[in-house]
CSV table of C-alpha atoms in Angstrom, one decimal:
chain,number,residue,atom,x,y,z
U,118,MET,CA,-21.2,-48.2,2.9
U,119,ALA,CA,-18.3,-46.4,2.1
U,120,PRO,CA,-18.2,-43.0,2.5
U,121,VAL,CA,-18.4,-40.4,-1.2
U,122,LEU,CA,-14.4,-38.4,-1.1
U,123,GLU,CA,-14.9,-34.9,-2.5
U,124,LYS,CA,-13.3,-33.4,-5.1
U,125,ARG,CA,-10.3,-31.0,-3.8
U,126,ASN,CA,-11.6,-27.6,-4.4
U,127,ALA,CA,-10.4,-26.0,-1.3
U,128,ASN,CA,-7.1,-24.7,-2.7
U,129,TRP,CA,-9.3,-22.4,-5.0
U,130,ILE,CA,-11.8,-21.0,-2.8
U,131,ILE,CA,-9.2,-20.3,-0.1
U,132,LEU,CA,-6.9,-18.1,-2.8
U,133,ILE,CA,-10.1,-16.2,-4.2
U,134,THR,CA,-11.0,-15.3,-0.3
U,135,LEU,CA,-7.6,-14.4,0.0
U,136,LEU,CA,-8.2,-12.5,-2.8
U,137,VAL,CA,-10.7,-10.6,-2.2
U,138,ALA,CA,-9.1,-9.4,0.8
U,139,ALA,CA,-6.2,-8.3,-0.7
U,140,CYS,CA,-8.4,-6.1,-3.0
U,141,LEU,CA,-10.8,-5.3,0.4
U,142,ALA,CA,-7.0,-3.9,1.6
U,143,ILE,CA,-5.3,-1.5,-0.8
U,144,MET,CA,-8.9,-0.1,-2.2
U,145,PRO,CA,-8.6,3.2,-1.3
U,146,LEU,CA,-10.7,5.1,1.1
U,147,PRO,CA,-10.9,8.5,2.2
U,148,ASP,CA,-8.4,9.9,4.5
U,149,TRP,CA,-10.5,9.6,7.6
U,150,LEU,CA,-11.5,6.1,7.5
U,151,ILE,CA,-7.8,5.1,6.2
U,152,LEU,CA,-7.6,4.5,10.0
U,153,MET,CA,-10.4,2.5,10.9
U,154,ARG,CA,-9.7,-0.3,7.9
U,155,PRO,CA,-10.1,-3.4,9.1
U,156,GLU,CA,-7.2,-6.0,8.7
U,157,TRP,CA,-9.1,-8.3,6.1
U,158,ILE,CA,-5.7,-10.4,5.0
U,159,PRO,CA,-5.3,-11.4,8.6
U,160,LEU,CA,-8.8,-12.2,9.2
U,161,VAL,CA,-9.6,-14.7,6.4
U,162,LEU,CA,-6.1,-16.2,7.3
U,163,ILE,CA,-6.9,-16.4,10.7
U,164,TYR,CA,-10.6,-18.2,9.9
U,165,TRP,CA,-8.7,-20.5,7.7
U,166,ILE,CA,-6.2,-22.0,9.8
U,167,MET,CA,-8.7,-22.3,12.7
U,168,ALA,CA,-11.0,-24.1,10.5
U,169,LEU,CA,-8.3,-26.1,8.5
U,170,PRO,CA,-5.5,-25.9,10.2
U,171,TYR,CA,-4.3,-28.7,8.3
U,172,ARG,CA,-4.5,-27.3,5.2
U,173,VAL,CA,-3.5,-23.5,5.9
U,174,GLY,CA,-0.4,-23.7,8.1
U,175,LEU,CA,2.4,-21.5,8.9
U,176,GLY,CA,3.9,-21.7,5.2
U,177,VAL,CA,1.1,-20.5,3.9
U,178,ALA,CA,0.5,-17.5,6.6
U,179,TRP,CA,4.5,-16.5,5.7
U,180,VAL,CA,3.8,-16.4,1.9
U,181,THR,CA,0.4,-14.5,2.6
U,182,GLY,CA,2.7,-12.0,5.0
U,183,PHE,CA,5.3,-11.6,2.2
U,184,LEU,CA,3.0,-10.9,-0.9
U,185,VAL,CA,1.0,-7.8,1.2
U,186,ASP,CA,4.8,-6.4,1.8
U,187,VAL,CA,5.5,-6.5,-1.8
U,188,LEU,CA,2.0,-5.3,-2.3
U,189,GLU,CA,2.2,-2.5,0.4
U,190,GLY,CA,5.9,-1.9,-0.4
U,191,SER,CA,6.8,-2.2,3.0
U,192,LEU,CA,9.7,-4.0,4.6
U,193,LEU,CA,10.1,-7.1,3.0
U,194,GLY,CA,9.1,-10.2,5.6
U,195,LEU,CA,7.7,-7.9,8.1
U,196,ASN,CA,4.2,-9.1,7.3
U,197,GLY,CA,5.6,-12.4,7.1
U,198,LEU,CA,7.0,-12.6,10.2
U,199,CYS,CA,3.6,-10.9,11.8
U,200,TYR,CA,1.5,-13.6,10.5
U,201,VAL,CA,3.8,-16.1,10.9
U,202,LEU,CA,3.4,-15.5,14.7
U,203,VAL,CA,-0.1,-15.2,14.5
U,204,ALA,CA,-0.5,-18.3,12.8
U,205,TRP,CA,1.3,-20.2,15.0
U,206,LEU,CA,-1.0,-19.0,17.7
U,207,CYS,CA,-3.7,-19.9,15.9
U,208,ILE,CA,-3.0,-23.2,14.9
U,209,SER,CA,-1.6,-24.2,19.3
U,210,LEU,CA,-5.2,-23.0,19.9
U,211,TYR,CA,-7.4,-24.0,17.3
U,212,GLN,CA,-9.2,-26.3,19.2
U,213,ARG,CA,-10.2,-24.1,22.0
U,214,LEU,CA,-11.0,-21.0,19.2
U,215,ARG,CA,-13.4,-23.5,17.5
U,216,MET,CA,-15.3,-23.7,20.4
U,217,PHE,CA,-15.7,-19.6,21.9
U,218,THR,CA,-19.0,-18.0,21.3
U,219,LEU,CA,-18.6,-15.1,18.4
U,220,LEU,CA,-18.0,-12.3,21.2
U,221,GLN,CA,-15.2,-14.1,22.4
U,222,GLN,CA,-13.5,-14.9,19.3
U,223,SER,CA,-13.7,-11.1,18.3
U,224,CYS,CA,-11.9,-10.5,21.5
U,225,VAL,CA,-9.2,-13.3,19.9
U,226,VAL,CA,-9.2,-11.4,16.5
U,227,PHE,CA,-8.5,-8.3,18.6
U,228,VAL,CA,-5.3,-9.7,20.1
U,229,PHE,CA,-4.1,-11.0,17.4
U,230,ILE,CA,-4.6,-8.2,15.3
U,231,GLY,CA,-3.6,-6.1,18.2
U,232,ILE,CA,0.1,-8.4,17.8
U,233,ILE,CA,0.2,-8.2,14.2
U,234,GLN,CA,-0.2,-4.2,14.5
U,235,ILE,CA,2.3,-3.3,17.3
U,236,LEU,CA,5.0,-6.0,16.0
U,237,ASN,CA,5.1,-3.8,12.8
U,238,PHE,CA,5.1,-0.6,14.9
U,239,TRP,CA,7.7,-2.0,16.6
U,240,ILE,CA,9.7,-2.9,13.6
U,241,LEU,CA,9.0,0.3,12.1
U,242,ALA,CA,10.5,2.2,14.7
U,243,ILE,CA,13.2,0.2,15.4
U,244,THR,CA,14.5,0.7,11.5
U,245,GLU,CA,13.3,4.8,11.7
U,246,LEU,CA,10.9,4.0,8.8
U,247,ASN,CA,7.6,5.1,10.6
U,248,ALA,CA,8.0,9.4,10.6
U,249,GLY,CA,5.1,10.3,12.1
U,250,SER,CA,3.0,6.7,12.7
U,251,ASN,CA,1.1,6.8,16.0
U,252,LEU,CA,-0.4,3.9,18.2
U,253,LEU,CA,-3.3,4.7,16.3
U,254,VAL,CA,-2.7,1.8,14.4
U,255,MET,CA,-4.9,0.3,17.2
U,256,LEU,CA,-7.9,1.4,15.9
U,257,SER,CA,-7.9,-1.0,13.3
U,258,ALA,CA,-7.2,-3.9,15.8
U,259,LEU,CA,-10.4,-2.8,16.8
U,260,THR,CA,-12.8,-2.3,14.0
U,261,SER,CA,-11.4,-6.2,12.7
U,262,ALA,CA,-12.6,-7.7,16.0
U,263,VAL,CA,-15.8,-5.9,14.9
U,264,VAL,CA,-15.8,-7.4,11.6
U,265,TRP,CA,-15.0,-11.1,12.5
U,266,PRO,CA,-18.4,-12.5,13.4
U,267,PHE,CA,-19.4,-11.2,9.5
U,268,VAL,CA,-16.2,-12.8,8.5
U,269,PHE,CA,-17.1,-15.6,10.3
U,270,VAL,CA,-20.1,-16.6,8.9
U,271,THR,CA,-19.8,-15.6,5.7
U,272,LEU,CA,-16.7,-17.6,5.2
U,273,ARG,CA,-18.4,-20.5,7.0
U,274,HIS,CA,-21.0,-20.5,4.7
U,275,LEU,CA,-18.7,-20.8,1.8
U,276,ARG,CA,-16.6,-23.5,3.7
U,277,ARG,CA,-19.9,-25.6,3.8
U,278,THR,CA,-21.6,-25.1,0.3
U,279,PHE,CA,-18.6,-25.5,-1.4
U,280,LYS,CA,-17.8,-28.6,1.3
U,281,VAL,CA,-14.1,-27.3,1.8
U,282,THR,CA,-12.2,-29.6,3.9
X,164,MET,CA,-19.6,-42.1,8.6
X,165,PRO,CA,-17.9,-45.2,8.6
X,166,GLY,CA,-19.4,-48.2,11.0
X,167,LEU,CA,-17.3,-49.1,14.2
X,168,SER,CA,-16.2,-52.7,13.2
X,169,SER,CA,-12.8,-52.9,12.0
X,170,ASN,CA,-13.7,-55.1,8.9
X,171,SER,CA,-15.6,-52.0,7.7
X,172,LEU,CA,-13.6,-49.4,8.6
X,173,LEU,CA,-10.1,-51.2,7.3
X,174,GLN,CA,-11.7,-52.1,4.2
X,175,TRP,CA,-13.3,-48.1,3.9
X,176,TYR,CA,-9.3,-47.2,4.2
X,177,HIS,CA,-7.9,-49.5,1.4
X,178,ASN,CA,-11.2,-48.5,-0.6
X,179,ALA,CA,-10.1,-45.1,-0.6
X,180,HIS,CA,-6.3,-45.2,-1.0
X,181,SER,CA,-6.9,-47.1,-3.9
X,182,GLN,CA,-8.1,-43.9,-5.5
X,183,GLY,CA,-5.5,-42.3,-4.3
X,184,THR,CA,-6.6,-39.4,-2.4
X,185,ARG,CA,-5.6,-38.5,1.7
X,186,VAL,CA,-7.4,-40.5,3.6
X,187,PHE,CA,-7.5,-39.5,7.6
X,188,ALA,CA,-8.5,-42.9,9.5
X,189,ILE,CA,-8.8,-41.4,13.0
X,190,LYS,CA,-7.9,-37.6,12.6
X,191,SER,CA,-5.6,-36.9,15.4
X,192,LEU,CA,-6.6,-34.6,17.9
X,193,PHE,CA,-3.3,-32.9,17.6
X,194,VAL,CA,-2.2,-30.8,14.5
X,195,ARG,CA,0.9,-29.3,16.2
X,196,ASN,CA,3.3,-32.0,15.2
X,197,SER,CA,6.9,-31.9,16.6
X,198,PHE,CA,8.1,-30.1,13.4
X,199,SER,CA,5.9,-27.1,14.1
X,200,GLY,CA,8.0,-25.5,16.2
X,201,TYR,CA,11.7,-25.9,14.2
X,202,GLN,CA,9.0,-24.9,11.6
X,203,LEU,CA,8.1,-21.2,13.2
X,204,SER,CA,11.5,-20.5,14.1
X,205,ALA,CA,13.0,-21.6,10.8
X,206,LEU,CA,10.4,-19.0,9.7
X,207,VAL,CA,10.7,-16.3,11.8
X,208,LEU,CA,14.5,-16.3,11.2
X,209,PHE,CA,14.2,-16.1,7.6
X,210,SER,CA,12.0,-12.9,8.3
X,211,LEU,CA,14.3,-11.4,10.4
X,212,VAL,CA,17.0,-12.1,7.8
X,213,LEU,CA,15.4,-10.7,5.2
X,214,MET,CA,14.3,-7.2,7.0
X,215,PHE,CA,17.8,-7.0,7.8
X,216,ALA,CA,18.6,-7.5,4.1
X,217,ASP,CA,16.2,-5.2,2.8
X,218,HIS,CA,17.0,-2.7,4.9
X,219,ARG,CA,20.5,-2.2,5.0
X,220,PHE,CA,21.6,-3.8,1.3
X,221,ASP,CA,19.7,-3.4,-1.9
X,222,TYR,CA,20.0,-7.3,-2.9
X,223,LEU,CA,16.1,-7.4,-2.3
X,224,SER,CA,15.0,-5.2,-5.1
X,225,LYS,CA,15.2,-8.1,-8.1
X,226,VAL,CA,13.0,-10.2,-5.5
X,227,ARG,CA,10.3,-7.8,-5.1
X,228,PHE,CA,10.2,-6.5,-8.6
X,229,TYR,CA,10.0,-9.7,-9.9
X,230,THR,CA,6.6,-10.8,-7.0
X,231,SER,CA,5.5,-7.7,-8.2
X,232,TYR,CA,4.3,-9.3,-11.4
X,233,VAL,CA,2.4,-11.7,-9.0
X,234,VAL,CA,0.1,-9.1,-7.0
X,235,ARG,CA,-0.3,-6.9,-10.2
X,236,PRO,CA,-3.6,-9.3,-10.4
X,237,VAL,CA,-4.8,-7.6,-7.1
X,238,GLN,CA,-3.7,-4.0,-8.1
X,239,TRP,CA,-5.6,-4.3,-11.4
X,240,LEU,CA,-8.6,-5.8,-9.8
X,241,THR,CA,-8.8,-2.8,-7.5
X,242,ASP,CA,-8.1,-0.3,-9.9
X,243,ALA,CA,-11.0,-2.3,-12.8
X,244,PRO,CA,-14.1,-0.8,-10.8
X,245,LEU,CA,-12.7,2.8,-11.0
X,246,GLN,CA,-11.4,2.5,-14.5
X,247,LEU,CA,-14.9,1.0,-15.3
X,248,GLY,CA,-16.5,3.4,-14.0
X,249,GLU,CA,-14.8,6.3,-15.8
X,250,SER,CA,-15.2,5.1,-19.1
X,251,VAL,CA,-18.8,4.4,-18.4
X,252,GLN,CA,-19.5,7.4,-17.4
X,253,GLY,CA,-17.2,9.1,-20.6
X,254,SER,CA,-19.5,7.2,-22.5
X,255,ILE,CA,-22.8,7.9,-21.6
X,256,LYS,CA,-22.3,12.0,-21.5
X,257,THR,CA,-25.0,13.4,-23.2
X,258,ARG,CA,-24.4,15.9,-26.1
X,259,ALA,CA,-25.4,18.9,-24.6
X,260,VAL,CA,-23.3,18.2,-21.6
X,261,LEU,CA,-20.4,17.3,-24.2
X,262,GLU,CA,-21.2,20.5,-25.8
X,263,THR,CA,-20.4,22.9,-22.9
X,264,GLU,CA,-17.5,21.0,-22.2
X,265,ASN,CA,-16.1,21.2,-25.4
X,266,GLU,CA,-17.2,24.9,-25.4
X,267,ALA,CA,-15.0,25.1,-22.0
X,268,LEU,CA,-11.9,23.7,-23.0
X,269,ARG,CA,-11.9,25.5,-26.5
X,270,GLU,CA,-11.4,28.8,-24.2
X,271,GLN,CA,-9.0,28.0,-21.9
X,272,LEU,CA,-6.9,26.1,-24.5
X,273,PHE,CA,-7.3,29.9,-26.8
X,274,MET,CA,-6.1,31.9,-23.7
X,275,GLN,CA,-3.3,29.4,-22.7
X,276,GLN,CA,-2.2,29.5,-26.6
X,277,PHE,CA,-2.5,33.4,-26.1
X,278,GLN,CA,-0.4,33.4,-23.1
X,279,LEU,CA,2.1,31.2,-24.4
X,280,GLN,CA,2.8,33.2,-27.7
X,281,LYS,CA,5.7,35.0,-25.8
X,282,LEU,CA,7.6,31.8,-24.4
X,283,ALA,CA,9.4,30.9,-27.1
X,284,HIS,CA,10.8,35.0,-26.8
X,285,LEU,CA,11.4,34.6,-23.0
X,286,THR,CA,13.5,31.4,-23.2
X,287,ALA,CA,15.3,32.4,-26.2
X,288,GLU,CA,15.9,35.8,-24.4
X,289,ASN,CA,16.8,33.5,-20.9
X,290,GLN,CA,19.1,31.8,-22.4
X,291,ARG,CA,20.8,34.6,-24.0
X,292,LEU,CA,21.1,36.1,-20.8
X,293,ASN,CA,22.5,33.1,-19.4
X,294,GLU,CA,25.4,32.6,-21.7
X,295,LEU,CA,26.5,36.2,-20.9
X,296,LEU,CA,26.3,35.2,-17.5
X,297,ASN,CA,28.2,32.0,-18.0
X,298,ALA,CA,25.9,30.3,-16.5
X,299,SER,CA,24.9,26.6,-17.7
X,300,THR,CA,22.0,25.9,-20.6
X,301,ILE,CA,18.4,25.5,-20.3
X,302,VAL,CA,17.8,21.9,-21.3
X,303,GLU,CA,13.9,20.7,-22.7
X,304,GLU,CA,12.4,18.8,-20.3
X,305,ARG,CA,10.5,15.5,-21.4
X,306,VAL,CA,7.3,14.5,-19.7
X,307,VAL,CA,5.7,11.4,-19.7
X,308,ARG,CA,1.6,11.3,-18.6
X,309,ALA,CA,0.5,8.5,-15.9
X,310,GLN,CA,-2.4,8.0,-13.4
X,311,ILE,CA,-2.2,7.2,-10.2
X,312,SER,CA,-3.8,4.1,-9.9
X,313,GLY,CA,-3.5,3.6,-6.0
X,314,GLU,CA,-2.8,4.8,-2.5
X,315,SER,CA,-0.2,3.6,0.2
X,316,PRO,CA,-2.8,1.7,3.1
X,317,ASP,CA,-0.5,2.6,5.8
X,318,PRO,CA,-2.3,5.6,6.8
X,319,PHE,CA,1.4,7.6,8.3
X,320,LEU,CA,3.3,7.2,4.9
X,321,ARG,CA,2.1,9.7,2.5
X,322,ARG,CA,2.7,7.7,-1.1
X,323,VAL,CA,0.7,6.7,-4.1
X,324,MET,CA,1.2,4.4,-6.5
X,325,ILE,CA,1.0,5.2,-10.9
X,326,ASN,CA,0.6,3.1,-13.4
X,327,LYS,CA,4.4,3.8,-15.1
X,328,GLY,CA,7.1,1.6,-14.7
X,329,GLN,CA,10.5,0.0,-15.5
X,330,ASN,CA,9.2,-0.9,-18.8
X,331,ASP,CA,8.3,2.8,-19.2
X,332,GLY,CA,11.2,4.5,-18.9
X,333,VAL,CA,11.2,5.7,-15.2
X,334,TYR,CA,13.8,5.9,-13.1
X,335,LEU,CA,14.3,5.9,-9.4
X,336,GLY,CA,14.3,9.5,-8.0
X,337,GLN,CA,12.2,10.4,-10.8
X,338,PRO,CA,10.3,14.2,-10.7
X,339,VAL,CA,6.2,14.0,-10.7
X,340,LEU,CA,4.0,16.8,-11.2
X,341,ASP,CA,0.6,17.6,-11.8
X,342,ALA,CA,-0.9,20.3,-13.0
X,343,TYR,CA,-0.3,22.7,-10.2
X,344,GLY,CA,2.5,21.7,-8.9
X,345,LEU,CA,5.2,19.4,-7.7
X,346,MET,CA,3.8,16.2,-5.9
X,347,GLY,CA,6.8,14.4,-5.4
X,348,GLN,CA,9.4,11.5,-6.6
X,349,VAL,CA,9.9,7.9,-7.7
X,350,VAL,CA,10.7,6.1,-4.4
X,351,GLU,CA,10.1,2.4,-5.8
X,352,ILE,CA,9.8,0.9,-9.4
X,353,GLU,CA,7.9,-2.4,-10.3
X,354,ALA,CA,7.4,-3.5,-13.8
X,355,PHE,CA,4.3,-1.8,-14.7
X,356,ALA,CA,3.8,0.4,-11.7
X,357,SER,CA,5.8,2.6,-9.3
X,358,TRP,CA,5.3,4.1,-5.9
X,359,VAL,CA,5.8,8.2,-5.5
X,360,LEU,CA,6.7,9.8,-2.0
X,361,LEU,CA,4.8,12.9,-1.6
X,362,VAL,CA,6.1,16.2,-0.9
X,363,THR,CA,4.0,15.9,2.2
X,364,ASP,CA,6.2,12.8,3.9
X,365,PRO,CA,7.5,13.6,6.6
X,366,GLN,CA,10.8,11.7,5.7
X,367,HIS,CA,10.5,14.1,2.4
X,368,ALA,CA,12.3,17.8,1.7
X,369,THR,CA,12.0,19.6,-1.1
X,370,PRO,CA,14.7,22.4,-2.0
X,371,VAL,CA,12.8,25.7,-2.3
X,372,LEU,CA,13.3,29.2,-2.9
X,373,ILE,CA,10.8,32.0,-2.1
X,374,ASN,CA,9.8,33.4,-5.2
X,375,ARG,CA,9.4,36.7,-4.3
X,376,ASN,CA,13.2,37.0,-2.9
X,377,GLY,CA,14.8,33.9,-3.6
X,378,VAL,CA,15.5,33.0,-0.3
X,379,ARG,CA,16.4,29.3,-0.4
X,380,THR,CA,14.9,26.8,1.7
X,381,VAL,CA,14.1,22.9,2.1
X,382,ALA,CA,10.7,22.3,2.9
X,383,HIS,CA,9.5,18.8,4.7
X,384,GLY,CA,6.2,17.4,4.7
X,385,SER,CA,4.1,17.8,8.0
X,386,GLU,CA,3.7,14.9,10.9
X,387,LEU,CA,1.1,16.0,12.4
X,388,ASN,CA,-0.7,17.5,9.2
X,389,PRO,CA,-0.8,15.3,6.1
X,390,ASN,CA,-1.8,18.3,3.8
X,391,GLU,CA,1.1,20.6,5.0
X,392,LEU,CA,4.4,21.7,4.3
X,393,GLU,CA,7.0,23.2,7.0
X,394,LEU,CA,9.6,25.4,6.6
X,395,ARG,CA,11.6,24.3,9.7
X,396,ASN,CA,15.0,25.7,9.7
X,397,LEU,CA,14.5,29.7,8.9
X,398,SER,CA,15.6,31.9,11.7
X,399,ASN,CA,13.1,34.6,13.0
X,400,THR,CA,14.9,37.4,11.2
X,401,VAL,CA,14.2,35.8,7.4
X,402,ASP,CA,11.7,37.6,5.4
X,403,VAL,CA,8.8,35.4,4.8
X,404,GLN,CA,5.5,36.2,4.4
X,405,VAL,CA,2.0,34.5,4.5
X,406,GLY,CA,1.1,33.9,0.7
X,407,ASP,CA,4.5,34.0,-0.6
X,408,LEU,CA,5.2,31.4,-3.4
X,409,LEU,CA,7.6,29.0,-2.8
X,410,VAL,CA,9.1,27.0,-6.2
X,411,THR,CA,11.8,24.4,-6.4
X,412,SER,CA,14.7,26.0,-6.3
X,413,GLY,CA,16.8,22.9,-8.6
X,414,LEU,CA,19.5,22.5,-5.8
X,415,GLY,CA,20.5,19.0,-5.3
X,416,GLN,CA,19.8,18.5,-8.8
X,417,ARG,CA,17.0,16.2,-8.0
X,418,PHE,CA,13.9,17.9,-9.2
X,419,PRO,CA,14.3,20.7,-11.9
X,420,ALA,CA,14.0,24.3,-10.7
X,421,GLY,CA,11.1,26.8,-11.3
X,422,TYR,CA,8.3,24.6,-10.3
X,423,PRO,CA,5.1,25.7,-8.2
X,424,VAL,CA,6.0,23.6,-4.4
X,425,GLY,CA,3.6,25.3,-2.4
X,426,ILE,CA,2.0,28.9,-1.2
X,427,ILE,CA,2.8,29.9,2.5
X,428,THR,CA,0.1,29.8,5.3
X,429,SER,CA,1.0,30.8,8.3
X,430,VAL,CA,4.4,32.4,9.9
X,431,VAL,CA,5.2,32.5,13.6
X,432,HIS,CA,7.5,34.0,15.4
X,433,ASP,CA,8.0,33.5,18.7
X,434,PRO,CA,11.0,35.2,20.5
X,435,GLY,CA,10.9,31.9,22.9
X,436,GLN,CA,12.2,29.8,19.5
X,437,SER,CA,15.2,29.5,17.8
X,438,PHE,CA,13.4,29.5,13.9
X,439,ALA,CA,10.5,30.7,12.7
X,440,ILE,CA,7.4,28.9,12.7
X,441,ILE,CA,6.4,28.3,9.2
X,442,LYS,CA,3.8,26.5,7.3
X,443,ALA,CA,2.5,26.3,3.9
X,444,THR,CA,-0.5,24.5,1.6
X,445,PRO,CA,1.3,22.1,-1.4
X,446,SER,CA,0.1,23.9,-4.7
X,447,ALA,CA,-0.3,20.3,-6.0
X,448,GLN,CA,-3.7,18.9,-5.6
X,449,LEU,CA,-2.1,15.5,-3.6
X,450,ASP,CA,-5.5,14.4,-2.8
X,451,ARG,CA,-7.6,15.0,-5.8
X,452,SER,CA,-5.2,14.9,-8.8
X,453,ARG,CA,-5.3,11.4,-10.6
X,454,ASN,CA,-3.3,12.9,-13.7
X,455,VAL,CA,0.6,13.5,-13.0
X,456,LEU,CA,3.2,14.3,-15.0
X,457,LEU,CA,6.9,12.2,-14.9
X,458,VAL,CA,10.1,14.6,-16.0
X,459,PHE,CA,12.6,13.0,-17.3
């Protein structure tokens, strides 16, 4: 019996999840909460690369990083660089990452988001655009790791419901 | 799951191909094909070139401008609930609340109109005195209202986004004020929005003078406290007191003169330091205002 091949609606779902992540990323927050905001866009990107490495790869990661640069008003190409490096790490390791428990995945996500934050910090320090910035940005890597299980479960549910492949 | 017999597998493969859809007969275990390394280094190199071009030169402002059309939906979506909430709140106010608000606003307007009665006379007198001193004439300022529609997600960068952009005539370096004082200047323009750097950003310096005695100095944003200004280069002997009002001096041709910038909150004369440690709070309500004015 020939298997049924589903209609392609994967791109829409991925786009919508990235859009929601972008809205969450620029939502205004009170001053004391800003440092603790999880990095929603990299989280969603890491999930889709882990789940669908064929569909979401380095190109998508770079374009997303570029759009985040324009959205946030930072140096063009900065987030592109960071996201591409983390995406490459993901693509190299996705088979292992799928086997991890949620806790282990959270630790890996902490490292990935930490890499993004540190690269941001370094490049801003090199180009001297970072008056007043300090390493408290790593706090957002921590909250991203804490939020990862929820992101994972939600996106996996979405992927299975809409049969995104 | 297709059966393991090669015939049915082949049949399924051909069927799928004839429908024009992409099929993996056997999913390969290794996604990282031989081109992934090249792709990575190409993208990394491209990013570095872009960053260099954006940081040192101005080539990429057009790119940023046109890409902002693409990200505009995200910004609009994020601002939409707030707009919706405000309009709903506006339309469901009870009549009693509206009446008291109306009364209070009328009272305020009346008092302000009374205070403004002498404005015409004072302006003309100022003009005459300036002409007597052969100073330059006073130019009428045109203002445009805007609303703050977002903040910079980066907690160390004190910038806000307003909802007027190049299509509304905003230009780089344009001063932005709220009802109580100077907020900052426009640093980046997109088609429908602009970024405003606040006076409390550590990278921003405002030329000010002390209203009481005319001492000219520069107010920088504080690195430690996001809602504070610092006067960094005043020596210990300068006449500064707590409670002094700082206004824009107009020097540097960036900000028009006379707008309130801040009020001095602490003056510390440390004999061991060459400069006094002077802190001020901004007059503008930087984290609360939603309506701002752009001065042309």
